[in-house]
Short mmCIF file of C-alpha atoms in Angstrom, two decimals:
data_model
loop_
_atom_site.label_atom_id
_atom_site.label_comp_id
_atom_site.label_asym_id
_atom_site.label_seq_id
_atom_site.Cartn_x
_atom_site.Cartn_y
_atom_site.Cartn_z
CA UNK A 108 -0.04 -0.12 0.09
CA UNK A 109 2.56 2.19 1.04
CA UNK A 110 4.74 1.08 -2.36
CA UNK A 111 1.29 2.35 -4.58
CA UNK A 112 0.87 5.80 -2.00
CA UNK A 113 4.63 6.97 -3.62
CA UNK A 114 4.36 6.08 -7.64
CA UNK A 115 0.33 8.18 -6.98
CA UNK A 116 2.41 10.87 -6.06
CA UNK A 117 4.85 10.53 -8.09
CA UNK A 118 1.41 10.02 -10.63
CA UNK A 119 -0.32 13.61 -8.83
CA UNK A 120 3.95 15.15 -9.32
CA UNK A 121 3.72 14.79 -13.35
CA UNK A 122 0.51 15.88 -13.35
CA UNK A 123 0.86 19.28 -11.08
CA UNK A 124 4.52 20.42 -13.69
CA UNK A 125 2.16 19.26 -16.95
CA UNK A 126 -0.79 22.04 -15.65
CA UNK A 127 -2.85 19.22 -16.21
CA UNK A 128 -7.21 19.88 -13.83
CA UNK A 129 -7.62 17.45 -10.76
CA UNK A 130 -9.33 14.86 -12.64
CA UNK A 131 -6.00 14.15 -14.40
CA UNK A 132 -3.76 14.27 -10.67
CA UNK A 133 -6.17 11.55 -10.23
CA UNK A 134 -5.51 9.30 -14.36
CA UNK A 135 -2.33 9.86 -13.34
CA UNK A 136 -1.38 8.86 -10.06
CA UNK A 137 -3.82 5.63 -10.98
CA UNK A 138 -1.90 4.55 -13.47
CA UNK A 139 1.06 5.23 -12.73
CA UNK A 140 0.30 3.39 -8.87
CA UNK A 141 -1.29 0.73 -9.75
CA UNK A 142 -0.05 -0.04 -13.75
CA UNK A 143 3.61 -1.80 -12.92
CA UNK A 144 1.69 -4.39 -10.43
CA UNK A 145 -1.84 -4.86 -13.15
CA UNK A 146 1.12 -5.61 -16.09
CA UNK A 147 2.77 -8.53 -13.96
CA UNK A 148 0.22 -9.72 -13.02
CA UNK A 149 -2.23 -10.21 -15.52
CA UNK A 150 2.51 -11.88 -16.81
CA UNK A 151 1.89 -13.89 -14.61
CA UNK A 152 -1.59 -15.18 -14.08
CA UNK A 153 -2.41 -14.35 -10.78
CA UNK A 154 -6.07 -11.83 -10.39
CA UNK A 155 -5.04 -8.06 -10.20
CA UNK A 156 -5.01 -7.17 -6.91
CA UNK A 157 -6.84 -4.35 -7.58
CA UNK A 158 -9.74 -5.75 -8.12
CA UNK A 159 -12.31 -6.60 -5.88
CA UNK A 160 -10.84 -3.95 -3.46
CA UNK A 161 -10.95 -0.04 -3.03
CA UNK A 162 -8.58 0.85 -1.07
CA UNK A 163 -5.72 0.58 -3.58
CA UNK A 164 -7.64 3.48 -5.02
CA UNK A 165 -8.35 5.29 -2.52
CA UNK A 166 -4.78 5.98 -1.79
CA UNK A 167 -4.29 6.85 -5.47
CA UNK A 168 -7.14 9.31 -5.46
CA UNK A 169 -5.89 10.92 -1.81
CA UNK A 170 -2.67 11.18 -2.61
CA UNK A 171 -3.90 13.00 -6.26
CA UNK A 172 -6.13 15.89 -3.67
CA UNK A 173 -2.29 15.67 -1.27
CA UNK A 174 -0.44 17.14 -4.21
CA UNK A 175 -3.47 18.63 -5.42
CA UNK A 176 -4.13 21.37 -2.52
CA UNK A 177 -0.74 20.72 -1.84
CA UNK A 178 0.61 22.82 -4.02
CA UNK A 179 2.87 20.27 -5.91
CA UNK A 180 3.59 22.51 -9.34
CA UNK A 181 5.57 24.52 -7.41
CA UNK A 182 8.49 21.79 -5.89
CA UNK A 183 11.35 21.11 -8.12
CA UNK A 184 11.78 18.59 -10.34
CA UNK A 185 14.25 16.46 -7.92
CA UNK A 186 10.65 15.67 -5.27
CA UNK A 187 9.20 13.74 -7.96
CA UNK A 188 12.80 12.17 -8.71
CA UNK A 189 12.96 10.95 -4.76
CA UNK A 190 8.93 10.32 -4.97
CA UNK A 191 9.48 7.49 -8.16
CA UNK A 192 12.70 6.47 -6.44
CA UNK A 193 11.29 5.16 -3.99
CA UNK A 194 8.47 3.70 -5.64
CA UNK A 195 9.55 1.82 -7.62
CA UNK A 196 12.94 0.20 -5.01
CA UNK A 197 10.12 -0.80 -3.46
CA UNK A 198 7.68 -2.16 -6.65
CA UNK A 199 11.23 -3.60 -7.62
CA UNK A 200 11.30 -5.94 -4.43
CA UNK A 201 7.14 -6.62 -4.41
CA UNK A 202 6.94 -7.58 -7.95
CA UNK A 203 9.92 -10.34 -7.79
CA UNK A 204 8.18 -10.85 -3.89
CA UNK A 205 5.47 -12.29 -5.85
CA UNK A 206 6.31 -14.04 -9.01
CA UNK A 207 8.37 -15.87 -7.02
CA UNK A 208 6.01 -15.96 -4.01
CA UNK A 209 3.71 -18.22 -7.07
CA UNK A 210 6.58 -20.36 -8.89
CA UNK A 211 7.81 -18.29 -10.21
CA UNK A 212 11.06 -19.00 -11.66
CA UNK A 213 14.22 -16.79 -10.79
CA UNK A 214 14.90 -14.72 -13.55
CA UNK A 215 11.51 -13.73 -15.16
CA UNK A 216 10.48 -13.06 -11.35
CA UNK A 217 13.64 -10.76 -11.60
CA UNK A 218 11.69 -9.65 -14.57
CA UNK A 219 8.53 -8.51 -12.96
CA UNK A 220 10.10 -7.52 -10.12
CA UNK A 221 11.27 -4.15 -13.22
CA UNK A 222 8.20 -4.81 -14.61
CA UNK A 223 6.35 -3.99 -12.16
CA UNK A 224 8.93 -1.00 -10.86
CA UNK A 225 8.87 0.54 -14.40
CA UNK A 226 5.64 0.15 -16.13
CA UNK A 227 3.82 2.94 -14.52
CA UNK A 228 6.09 5.57 -14.35
CA UNK A 229 6.81 4.97 -18.23
CA UNK A 230 3.21 4.64 -18.93
CA UNK A 231 2.40 8.05 -16.75
CA UNK A 232 5.73 10.45 -19.20
CA UNK A 233 3.85 8.39 -22.21
CA UNK A 234 1.08 10.47 -21.20
CA UNK A 235 2.40 13.60 -19.57
CA UNK A 236 4.09 14.33 -22.75
CA UNK A 237 7.96 13.72 -22.10
CA UNK A 238 10.14 11.42 -22.55
CA UNK A 239 10.28 8.40 -21.53
CA UNK A 240 12.90 6.67 -18.78
CA UNK A 241 13.62 4.09 -21.73
CA UNK A 242 14.04 6.77 -23.67
CA UNK A 243 16.89 8.25 -21.71
CA UNK A 244 20.02 7.29 -20.43
CA UNK A 245 19.55 7.73 -17.12
CA UNK A 246 20.60 4.48 -14.67
CA UNK A 247 17.03 3.51 -14.13
CA UNK A 248 15.38 0.03 -14.45
CA UNK A 249 19.03 -0.92 -14.48
CA UNK A 250 18.36 0.16 -10.51
CA UNK A 251 15.21 -1.78 -10.70
CA UNK A 252 16.79 -4.95 -12.43
CA UNK A 253 19.43 -5.02 -8.82
CA UNK A 254 16.85 -4.12 -6.14
CA UNK A 255 14.60 -7.77 -7.78
CA UNK A 256 17.60 -9.64 -8.72
CA UNK A 257 19.66 -9.27 -4.75
CA UNK A 258 15.68 -9.85 -3.03
CA UNK A 259 15.79 -13.11 -5.37
CA UNK A 260 19.35 -14.14 -5.70
CA UNK A 261 19.03 -13.97 -1.77
CA UNK A 262 15.35 -15.24 -0.96
CA UNK A 263 18.01 -18.33 -3.48
CA UNK A 264 20.04 -18.78 -0.96
CA UNK A 265 18.16 -19.53 2.23
CA UNK A 266 17.68 -15.51 3.40
CA UNK A 267 14.99 -14.50 4.79
CA UNK A 268 12.06 -12.36 3.35
CA UNK A 269 12.29 -9.91 5.07
CA UNK A 270 15.79 -9.10 4.82
CA UNK A 271 16.12 -10.03 1.44
CA UNK A 272 13.43 -7.51 1.14
CA UNK A 273 15.05 -4.68 2.92
CA UNK A 274 18.73 -6.09 1.35
CA UNK A 275 16.85 -6.00 -2.57
CA UNK A 276 15.47 -2.50 -1.71
CA UNK A 277 18.35 -0.43 0.05
CA UNK A 278 19.87 -1.57 -3.19
CA UNK A 279 18.20 -0.57 -5.95
CA UNK A 280 17.38 2.63 -4.01
CA UNK A 281 20.74 3.44 -3.13
CA UNK A 282 22.05 2.64 -7.38
CA UNK A 283 19.12 5.30 -8.39
CA UNK A 284 19.76 7.60 -5.29
CA UNK A 285 23.50 7.92 -7.12
CA UNK A 286 22.48 7.65 -10.20
CA UNK A 287 20.18 11.20 -9.29
CA UNK A 288 22.40 12.61 -7.21
CA UNK A 289 25.82 12.39 -9.27
CA UNK A 290 24.26 13.22 -12.34
CA UNK A 291 24.80 8.63 -13.44
CA UNK A 292 23.92 7.32 -16.14
CA UNK A 293 24.79 4.46 -18.54
CA UNK A 294 26.22 5.06 -21.70
CA UNK A 295 24.38 5.20 -25.30
CA UNK A 296 25.14 3.01 -28.32
CA UNK A 297 28.77 4.60 -29.99
CA UNK A 298 28.93 3.54 -33.61
CA UNK A 299 31.96 1.64 -33.72
CA UNK A 300 33.14 3.15 -37.80
CA UNK A 301 34.99 7.01 -37.87
#
């Protein structure tokens, strides 16, 4: 629930930066808050986690309203980046853990963690008309991969799931924090010609 709230805030912040309506705030909050988990559940054949429950959508709507009331359009871009980093790290572990708990093999479980962590933000960026995180050199998807892989490797080695989750979260968030704080980015493709 905390992961949904943090990602929902990042979605509403994107709407605030674009000076959108309260309806767009709510939609961006919902698509960012539950989008990645929805895709994960559909791919692994699990019941979609928020269908049949009102609390997840309510959290998204409350986050959107809070960002609207707090005049978040005056917040710096760094606010969006940090909220998104927290949500990404949490979702990377949550997504991998859910897939693994349902019998998905380790490598696909890691991929499910990455999709859970990144898909909602990708849709948010596309809808907001900004370049998707996939089209930028920022360390983001690789941070999600580090978080989910850390969790899965530790659990496979017999670590307690809560300990593995904490380490996975710290690894994913730590790498993303370094990327934000120090401007770290992945190298782009270089033409091998003259």
